Short mmCIF file of C-alpha atoms and ligand atoms in Angstrom, two decimals:
data_model
loop_
_atom_site.label_atom_id
_atom_site.label_comp_id
_atom_site.label_asym_id
_atom_site.label_seq_id
_atom_site.Cartn_x
_atom_site.Cartn_y
_atom_site.Cartn_z
CA MET U 9 107.26 104.06 113.36
CA ILE U 10 107.43 104.27 109.57
CA ILE U 11 105.56 103.08 106.53
CA THR U 12 107.99 101.31 104.24
CA HIS U 13 105.51 100.60 101.46
CA LEU U 14 102.10 101.90 100.55
CA SER U 15 99.82 100.42 97.94
CA LEU U 16 96.52 101.81 96.80
CA THR U 17 93.92 100.32 94.48
CA ASN U 18 90.90 102.29 93.29
CA PHE U 19 91.39 104.88 96.00
CA ARG U 20 90.37 108.41 94.91
CA ASN U 21 92.35 109.28 91.76
CA TYR U 22 94.78 106.38 92.29
CA GLY U 23 93.81 103.46 90.07
CA ARG U 24 96.88 101.58 91.20
CA LEU U 25 99.84 102.81 93.22
CA GLU U 26 102.86 100.93 94.58
CA LEU U 27 105.09 103.29 96.52
CA ASP U 28 108.20 102.72 98.61
CA LEU U 29 108.55 105.36 101.30
CA PRO U 30 111.90 106.30 102.78
CA LEU U 31 112.85 107.25 106.33
CA GLY U 32 112.83 110.95 107.10
CA THR U 33 111.04 113.66 105.18
CA THR U 34 109.29 113.12 101.88
CA LEU U 35 108.12 116.17 99.97
CA LEU U 36 105.25 115.38 97.60
CA HIS U 37 104.94 118.17 95.12
CA GLY U 38 103.03 118.81 91.95
CA ASN U 39 100.33 120.94 90.39
CA ASN U 40 96.85 121.29 91.78
CA ALA U 41 94.45 118.34 91.61
CA GLN U 42 97.09 115.66 90.98
CA GLY U 43 96.65 113.51 94.13
CA LYS U 44 98.92 114.98 96.84
CA THR U 45 96.20 115.40 99.44
CA ASN U 46 94.63 112.07 98.44
CA LEU U 47 97.89 110.31 99.31
CA LEU U 48 97.99 111.83 102.80
CA GLU U 49 94.31 111.05 103.19
CA ALA U 50 95.03 107.37 102.43
CA VAL U 51 97.65 107.17 105.18
CA TYR U 52 95.40 109.02 107.61
CA TYR U 53 92.52 106.73 106.78
CA LEU U 54 94.58 103.61 107.47
CA ALA U 55 95.58 105.04 110.85
CA THR U 56 92.19 106.32 111.99
CA SER U 57 89.56 104.67 109.73
CA ARG U 58 88.23 108.19 109.20
CA SER U 59 88.66 110.64 106.37
CA PRO U 60 89.45 114.24 107.19
CA HIS U 61 87.60 115.28 104.01
CA ALA U 62 84.96 112.85 102.81
CA SER U 63 81.50 113.20 104.25
CA HIS U 64 80.73 109.74 102.99
CA GLU U 65 83.15 106.87 102.64
CA ARG U 66 81.83 105.97 99.19
CA GLN U 67 83.58 109.10 97.94
CA LEU U 68 86.92 107.39 98.60
CA LEU U 69 86.37 104.75 95.95
CA ASN U 70 87.79 105.70 92.57
CA TRP U 71 84.76 107.00 90.71
CA GLU U 72 85.58 105.39 87.37
CA ALA U 73 86.01 101.99 89.01
CA ALA U 74 82.83 102.54 91.06
CA GLN U 75 80.82 103.02 87.86
CA ALA U 76 82.10 99.86 86.19
CA ASP U 77 79.49 97.25 85.44
CA GLU U 78 80.83 94.70 87.92
CA PRO U 79 79.00 92.95 90.77
CA VAL U 80 81.73 93.84 93.27
CA ILE U 81 84.17 96.76 93.24
CA VAL U 82 86.98 96.78 95.78
CA GLY U 83 89.22 99.64 96.82
CA ARG U 84 92.30 98.66 98.82
CA LEU U 85 94.69 100.61 101.00
CA VAL U 86 97.69 98.66 102.26
CA ALA U 87 100.64 99.78 104.35
CA GLN U 88 103.71 97.87 105.41
CA VAL U 89 104.48 99.39 108.81
CA SER U 90 107.74 99.03 110.67
CA THR U 91 107.89 99.83 114.42
CA GLN U 92 110.27 99.38 117.36
CA THR U 93 108.49 96.13 118.18
CA GLY U 94 108.17 94.60 114.70
CA ASP U 95 106.63 94.86 111.28
CA ARG U 96 102.95 94.80 110.39
CA HIS U 97 100.89 94.60 107.26
CA ILE U 98 97.70 96.59 107.58
CA GLU U 99 94.91 96.82 105.09
CA MET U 100 91.56 98.48 104.62
CA ARG U 101 89.13 97.37 101.93
CA LEU U 102 86.27 99.45 100.61
CA ILE U 103 83.71 97.13 99.11
CA GLN U 104 80.85 98.19 96.90
CA GLU U 105 78.48 95.43 96.02
CA LYS U 106 75.50 95.44 93.69
CA GLN U 107 72.40 94.45 95.56
CA ARG U 108 71.06 91.25 94.09
CA ASN U 109 67.38 91.96 94.46
CA GLY U 110 67.65 95.73 94.57
CA ARG U 111 66.57 98.10 91.87
CA SER U 112 69.15 98.60 89.15
CA GLY U 113 71.99 100.89 90.16
CA GLN U 114 71.58 100.20 93.88
CA SER U 115 74.60 98.98 95.73
CA SER U 116 75.74 98.37 99.28
CA PHE U 117 78.97 99.63 100.75
CA ARG U 118 81.07 98.19 103.55
CA ARG U 119 84.59 98.23 104.89
CA GLN U 120 86.85 95.44 105.95
CA ALA U 121 90.03 95.73 108.01
CA LEU U 122 92.95 93.30 108.00
CA VAL U 123 96.08 93.12 110.13
CA ASP U 124 98.81 90.77 108.91
CA ARG U 125 96.32 89.54 106.30
CA ARG U 126 93.80 88.40 108.89
CA LYS U 127 90.38 90.02 109.12
CA VAL U 128 89.88 92.07 112.26
CA ARG U 129 87.20 94.36 113.63
CA LEU U 130 87.56 97.89 112.33
CA MET U 131 88.54 99.21 115.73
CA ASP U 132 91.32 96.63 115.98
CA LEU U 133 92.98 98.21 112.99
CA LEU U 134 93.46 101.36 115.03
CA GLY U 135 96.71 101.70 116.93
CA ASN U 136 98.74 99.81 114.33
CA LEU U 137 99.67 103.02 112.57
CA ARG U 138 99.80 106.36 114.36
CA VAL U 139 99.81 109.71 112.63
CA VAL U 140 99.52 113.39 113.43
CA LEU U 141 97.89 115.38 110.65
CA PHE U 142 98.40 119.11 110.04
CA LEU U 143 95.90 120.89 107.80
CA PRO U 144 95.51 124.60 107.03
CA GLU U 145 91.90 124.35 108.22
CA ASP U 146 92.92 123.02 111.66
CA VAL U 147 91.99 126.37 113.27
CA GLN U 148 88.38 125.42 112.64
CA LEU U 149 88.82 123.11 115.61
CA LEU U 150 88.69 126.23 117.77
CA THR U 151 86.07 128.19 115.87
CA GLY U 152 83.83 125.33 114.76
CA SER U 153 81.25 123.22 116.52
CA PRO U 154 81.70 121.08 119.66
CA SER U 155 81.17 117.95 117.55
CA GLY U 156 84.44 118.72 115.70
CA ARG U 157 86.26 119.02 119.01
CA ARG U 158 84.81 115.74 120.26
CA ARG U 159 85.83 114.11 116.99
CA TYR U 160 89.37 115.38 117.52
CA MET U 161 89.54 113.79 120.98
CA ASP U 162 88.06 110.54 119.72
CA ILE U 163 90.34 110.16 116.70
CA THR U 164 93.45 111.08 118.65
CA LEU U 165 92.66 108.87 121.63
CA CYS U 166 91.57 105.90 119.53
CA GLN U 167 95.01 105.78 117.93
CA ILE U 168 96.62 104.87 121.23
CA ASP U 169 93.87 103.58 123.50
CA PRO U 170 91.89 100.59 122.20
CA ALA U 171 89.84 100.37 125.43
CA TYR U 172 88.65 103.93 124.89
CA CYS U 173 87.64 103.16 121.35
CA ARG U 174 85.72 100.08 122.39
CA ALA U 175 83.90 101.98 125.14
CA LEU U 176 83.07 104.78 122.71
CA SER U 177 81.58 102.48 120.12
CA GLN U 178 79.47 100.66 122.75
CA TYR U 179 78.43 103.98 124.28
CA ASN U 180 77.18 105.27 120.95
CA LYS U 181 75.07 102.14 120.49
CA ALA U 182 73.67 102.39 124.02
CA LEU U 183 72.89 106.06 123.46
CA GLU U 184 70.99 105.30 120.26
CA GLN U 185 68.97 102.64 122.08
CA ARG U 186 68.22 104.92 125.02
CA ASN U 187 67.15 107.74 122.72
CA ALA U 188 64.94 105.40 120.69
CA LEU U 189 63.29 104.25 123.90
CA LEU U 190 62.82 107.83 125.13
CA ARG U 191 61.06 108.65 121.86
CA GLN U 192 58.84 105.59 122.19
CA ILE U 193 57.90 106.64 125.71
CA VAL U 194 57.07 110.15 124.46
CA GLU U 195 54.78 108.52 121.89
CA GLY U 196 53.18 106.43 124.60
CA GLN U 197 54.60 103.15 123.33
CA GLY U 198 57.76 102.39 125.32
CA SER U 199 57.93 101.35 128.94
CA LEU U 200 59.65 103.41 131.62
CA ASP U 201 60.61 100.18 133.39
CA VAL U 202 63.16 99.38 130.69
CA LEU U 203 64.86 102.77 130.80
CA PRO U 204 67.24 101.96 133.72
CA ILE U 205 68.84 99.17 131.65
CA PHE U 206 70.05 101.71 129.10
CA THR U 207 70.77 104.39 131.68
CA ASP U 208 73.08 101.96 133.51
CA LYS U 209 74.93 101.22 130.28
CA ILE U 210 75.35 104.93 129.61
CA VAL U 211 76.73 105.39 133.13
CA GLU U 212 79.16 102.47 132.91
CA LEU U 213 80.54 103.33 129.47
CA GLY U 214 80.14 107.08 129.74
CA SER U 215 82.18 107.29 132.93
CA GLN U 216 85.06 105.46 131.24
CA ILE U 217 84.95 107.90 128.34
CA LEU U 218 84.79 110.96 130.59
CA GLY U 219 87.74 109.78 132.70
CA ARG U 220 89.92 108.98 129.71
CA ARG U 221 89.11 112.24 127.95
CA ALA U 222 89.90 114.17 131.13
CA ALA U 223 93.28 112.45 131.44
CA PHE U 224 94.02 113.01 127.76
CA LEU U 225 93.21 116.72 127.94
CA SER U 226 95.31 117.18 131.09
CA ASN U 227 98.32 115.48 129.55
CA ILE U 228 98.16 117.11 126.17
CA ALA U 229 97.46 120.50 127.76
CA ARG U 230 100.65 120.27 129.76
CA GLU U 231 102.69 119.63 126.63
CA ALA U 232 100.88 122.31 124.63
CA GLN U 233 101.30 124.93 127.35
CA HIS U 234 104.99 124.28 127.47
CA ILE U 235 105.47 124.52 123.69
CA HIS U 236 103.28 127.59 123.43
CA TYR U 237 104.91 129.49 126.26
CA GLU U 238 108.54 128.54 125.69
CA ALA U 239 108.89 128.16 121.96
CA LEU U 240 106.03 129.89 120.19
CA THR U 241 105.33 133.06 122.15
CA GLN U 242 108.56 133.25 124.12
CA GLY U 243 106.98 133.73 127.48
CA GLN U 244 104.21 136.04 126.23
CA GLU U 245 101.17 133.83 126.36
CA THR U 246 99.98 130.96 128.48
CA ILE U 247 97.34 128.81 126.89
CA ARG U 248 95.07 126.60 128.91
CA MET U 249 92.98 123.74 127.76
CA ARG U 250 89.65 123.47 129.49
CA TYR U 251 87.49 120.43 129.53
CA LEU U 252 83.82 121.44 129.35
CA PRO U 253 81.79 118.29 130.02
CA ARG U 254 78.02 118.37 130.16
CA LEU U 255 77.65 117.24 133.76
CA PRO U 256 75.40 119.93 135.17
CA GLN U 257 74.08 119.92 138.69
CA ASP U 258 71.03 122.10 138.41
CA GLY U 259 68.46 119.37 138.29
CA ASN U 260 67.15 119.82 134.76
CA GLY U 261 70.08 118.93 132.55
CA ARG U 262 71.09 122.51 131.87
CA ASN U 263 74.31 124.15 132.90
CA ARG U 264 73.78 127.35 134.79
CA ASP U 265 76.68 129.10 133.07
CA ALA U 266 80.14 128.60 131.58
CA ALA U 267 81.69 128.52 135.05
CA ASP U 268 79.52 125.52 135.83
CA LEU U 269 80.92 123.64 132.84
CA GLU U 270 84.46 124.57 133.79
CA ALA U 271 83.97 123.47 137.37
CA ALA U 272 82.72 120.08 136.15
CA GLY U 273 85.76 119.83 133.87
CA GLU U 274 88.17 120.63 136.66
CA TRP U 275 86.50 118.11 138.91
CA LEU U 276 86.81 115.43 136.17
CA GLN U 277 90.44 116.23 135.51
CA ALA U 278 91.25 115.96 139.22
CA ASN U 279 89.33 112.67 139.50
CA HIS U 280 89.97 111.15 136.09
CA ASP U 281 91.13 107.77 137.42
CA ASP U 282 88.29 107.42 139.90
CA THR U 283 85.79 105.78 137.56
CA GLY U 284 83.51 104.97 140.50
CA ALA U 285 83.14 108.62 141.50
CA ILE U 286 82.63 109.67 137.88
CA ALA U 287 79.97 106.98 137.40
CA GLU U 288 78.19 108.17 140.53
CA ARG U 289 78.14 111.75 139.33
CA LEU U 290 77.02 110.80 135.83
CA ALA U 291 74.25 108.61 137.27
CA GLN U 292 73.07 111.48 139.45
CA THR U 293 73.14 113.92 136.53
CA LEU U 294 71.19 111.51 134.33
CA ALA U 295 68.63 110.97 137.08
CA GLU U 296 68.19 114.72 137.51
CA ALA U 297 67.85 115.21 133.75
CA GLN U 298 65.42 112.34 133.22
CA ARG U 299 62.25 114.44 133.29
CA ASN U 300 63.78 116.80 130.80
CA ASP U 301 64.98 113.89 128.63
CA LEU U 302 61.52 112.36 128.63
CA GLY U 303 60.13 115.66 127.41
CA ARG U 304 62.66 115.94 124.59
CA GLY U 305 62.91 112.31 123.66
CA ALA U 306 66.72 112.49 123.82
CA THR U 307 69.55 112.15 126.34
CA SER U 308 70.69 115.65 127.23
CA VAL U 309 73.74 114.93 129.40
CA GLY U 310 76.82 112.73 129.04
CA PRO U 311 80.02 112.59 127.02
CA HIS U 312 78.19 112.94 123.68
CA ARG U 313 77.62 116.58 124.71
CA ASP U 314 81.25 117.23 125.74
CA ASP U 315 83.28 120.19 124.64
CA TRP U 316 86.71 121.66 125.32
CA ALA U 317 88.29 125.05 124.72
CA LEU U 318 91.67 126.66 124.50
CA THR U 319 91.97 129.89 126.43
CA VAL U 320 94.55 132.64 126.73
CA ASN U 321 94.38 134.66 129.94
CA GLY U 322 91.05 133.06 130.63
CA ARG U 323 89.47 134.02 127.31
CA ASN U 324 88.23 131.46 124.83
CA LEU U 325 90.49 131.58 121.77
CA GLY U 326 87.73 130.31 119.49
CA SER U 327 85.58 133.36 120.29
CA TYR U 328 88.15 136.03 121.15
CA GLY U 329 91.50 135.02 119.68
CA SER U 330 93.08 136.71 116.68
CA ARG U 331 93.67 134.50 113.66
CA GLY U 332 97.40 134.42 114.47
CA GLN U 333 96.78 133.49 118.09
CA GLN U 334 94.47 130.71 117.00
CA ARG U 335 97.03 129.39 114.52
CA SER U 336 99.75 129.41 117.17
CA ALA U 337 97.59 127.65 119.73
CA ILE U 338 96.57 124.95 117.27
CA LEU U 339 100.16 124.45 116.23
CA SER U 340 101.15 124.07 119.89
CA LEU U 341 98.37 121.54 120.34
CA LYS U 342 99.40 119.51 117.31
CA LEU U 343 103.06 119.53 118.27
CA ALA U 344 101.99 118.44 121.75
CA GLU U 345 100.14 115.52 120.17
CA ILE U 346 103.42 114.23 118.73
CA ASN U 347 105.16 114.25 122.14
CA TRP U 348 102.11 112.81 123.87
CA MET U 349 101.96 109.86 121.45
CA GLU U 350 105.66 109.22 121.71
CA ASN U 351 105.63 109.35 125.51
CA LEU U 352 102.83 106.83 125.68
CA THR U 353 103.98 104.39 123.03
CA GLY U 354 107.75 104.84 122.83
CA ASP U 355 107.38 105.35 119.08
CA LYS U 356 107.23 108.59 117.13
CA PRO U 357 104.06 108.99 115.06
CA ILE U 358 104.22 109.67 111.33
CA LEU U 359 103.66 113.35 110.52
CA LEU U 360 101.37 114.34 107.67
CA LEU U 361 101.46 118.00 106.61
CA ASP U 362 99.13 119.13 103.86
CA GLU U 363 100.16 122.53 102.47
CA VAL U 364 100.53 123.98 105.94
CA VAL U 365 103.98 125.46 105.63
CA ALA U 366 102.92 128.23 103.25
CA GLU U 367 100.49 129.61 105.82
CA LEU U 368 102.95 130.06 108.67
CA ASP U 369 105.21 132.94 109.64
CA GLU U 370 108.91 132.38 110.15
CA ARG U 371 108.87 131.42 113.82
CA ARG U 372 105.99 128.98 113.48
CA ARG U 373 107.41 127.54 110.27
CA GLY U 374 110.77 127.02 111.98
CA LEU U 375 109.16 125.23 114.90
CA LEU U 376 107.08 122.97 112.67
CA LEU U 377 109.95 122.09 110.35
CA ASN U 378 112.07 121.35 113.38
CA ALA U 379 109.47 118.79 114.50
CA VAL U 380 109.45 117.39 110.97
CA GLN U 381 113.21 116.98 110.97
CA GLN U 382 113.12 115.23 114.33
CA SER U 383 110.42 112.78 113.26
CA THR U 384 111.27 109.36 111.91
CA GLN U 385 108.97 109.86 108.97
CA ALA U 386 107.06 112.84 107.65
CA LEU U 387 105.06 113.32 104.46
CA LEU U 388 104.62 116.92 103.30
CA THR U 389 102.74 118.23 100.31
CA ALA U 390 103.40 121.46 98.46
CA THR U 391 102.50 122.89 95.09
CA ASP U 392 105.65 124.98 95.23
CA PRO U 393 108.79 123.40 96.72
CA GLY U 394 110.45 126.81 96.24
CA MET U 395 109.07 127.93 99.60
CA PHE U 396 111.44 125.56 101.43
CA THR U 397 115.05 126.39 102.13
CA THR U 398 117.76 124.65 100.11
CA GLN U 399 119.03 123.08 103.32
CA PHE U 400 115.58 121.59 103.97
CA LEU U 401 115.22 120.34 100.40
CA GLU U 402 118.63 118.71 100.48
CA GLN U 403 117.71 116.43 103.35
CA ALA U 404 114.22 115.60 102.00
CA THR U 405 113.25 113.02 99.41
CA GLY U 406 111.40 114.75 96.60
CA MET U 407 108.55 113.05 94.76
CA THR U 408 106.42 114.44 91.96
CA VAL U 409 102.73 113.68 92.01
CA GLU U 410 101.05 113.82 88.63
CA ASN U 411 97.61 112.57 87.71
CA GLY U 412 97.51 109.76 90.27
CA ARG U 413 101.13 108.69 89.77
CA VAL U 414 104.11 109.32 92.03
CA ARG U 415 107.65 109.61 90.72
CA LEU U 416 110.86 109.80 92.73
CA ASP U 417 112.70 113.02 91.80
CA ARG U 418 116.23 111.96 92.39
CA GLN U 419 117.97 109.12 94.10
CA VAL U 420 119.87 110.32 97.14
CA GLU U 421 123.28 108.70 97.13
CA LEU U 422 124.51 107.69 100.55
N1 ATP A 7 86.67 109.21 94.25
C1 ATP A 7 87.47 109.80 93.36
N2 ATP A 7 87.81 109.16 92.21
C2 ATP A 7 88.63 109.75 91.31
N3 ATP A 7 89.16 110.97 91.47
C3 ATP A 7 88.87 111.64 92.60
C4 ATP A 7 88.03 111.09 93.60
N4 ATP A 7 87.93 111.99 94.62
C5 ATP A 7 88.67 113.04 94.27
N5 ATP A 7 89.24 112.84 93.06
C6 ATP A 7 90.12 113.77 92.30
O1 ATP A 7 91.44 113.61 92.73
C7 ATP A 7 92.15 114.75 92.26
C8 ATP A 7 93.31 115.05 93.16
O2 ATP A 7 92.87 115.55 94.39
P1 ATP A 7 93.87 116.04 95.53
O3 ATP A 7 93.04 116.72 96.53
O4 ATP A 7 94.70 114.93 96.01
O5 ATP A 7 94.76 117.08 94.73
P2 ATP A 7 96.07 117.84 95.19
O6 ATP A 7 97.20 117.32 94.39
O7 ATP A 7 96.19 117.81 96.67
O8 ATP A 7 95.75 119.31 94.68
P3 ATP A 7 95.85 120.76 95.37
O9 ATP A 7 97.23 121.23 95.11
O10 ATP A 7 94.84 121.55 94.62
O11 ATP A 7 95.53 120.62 96.81
C9 ATP A 7 91.13 115.86 92.13
O12 ATP A 7 91.05 116.27 90.79
C10 ATP A 7 89.84 115.23 92.54
O13 ATP A 7 88.75 115.66 91.78
MG1 MG A 8 95.82 119.26 98.13
#
């Protein structure tokens, strides 16, 4: 899979960009604050409908354009994508509209997705472009909060599994409704009779999510273990990926201890395709936690409380690993993602590497650049191309990024 052409309008510091992208490796270089990361972000956003950086989507709209005195401001991201099975035109629009009856300065914001120039639901945009993103801050996946690790599973899975994405979006709605009802009951307004309607929805959708996450983690763990053991630590370290789902069996929605979480994860991974059995267990757990949930006014068990961990020799890398061990494990995981996507789709994903090469030691750098050279298309950013070998630079297409413009360095003659 490759992007042959990218165009951006009013996206971040790009007022207007029309860019042809070649096969193979493209090295985007330039000084700080010129738009290198923004370009990768645009591609990532088209693939996942999420930004790795912005806390609010409005931040993606070019701020000068956003301040113009116009009733409607539109940002556009468009990619011409070429795959084994054909070409596609995918587009995301960011639309800021002045509210007619609102106070001055107030505006609404929405997004619109298009595939082959036809409007589609946002989630139907996903899967048309698949990427694996490498960031220096990726280690935070291990050290940060469970919500970041859930987000990682969701974004990665949504790129290849539309059914997962659909179930996830419906689950989140059902969860909101169930929680709202629980709060109403706490306040003496809602009726307990209605609760089973939402609980059943949570069970139906939640069991699909749990099963698919369990399968994903098993598959990607196998790849990551192999890479880590064989290539990165040369037989020194075995990493394991543990699924830690919140499916306790102690009757009040709390896990007794970490072993309890792990046991639930192992059970899910062994039974990931038995949605009936998963649904039964989730239903039982929700029933046991109901008293607790009614006290808190929130649903305390289910996939929205999931977590996972990478361990070496049984120890959680997020809590006990050295910085170098964490970096290696994350690199193994990300490289595994590439193989996992290719195995499932028959197409190599596009690799996006934002300033990661500078942070790696020789072995890890070699392994990553090897993956880059084997990919059909990779976009790398660097402030200093001098850190790459001449051999690497010779086979890459160089582009200079300067103040929201991108210039081809030299034409490679074939
Ligand atoms: N919504 C926006 N509208 C206009 N400019 C923006 C917007 N959001 C960010 N920028 C600006 O875009 C510029 C380029 O940012 P970017 O992160 O792409 O730089 P970079 O080339 O990756 O730099 P570095 O080498 O420091 O990582 C920054 O100066 C930033 O302030
Ligand atoms: Mg940057």
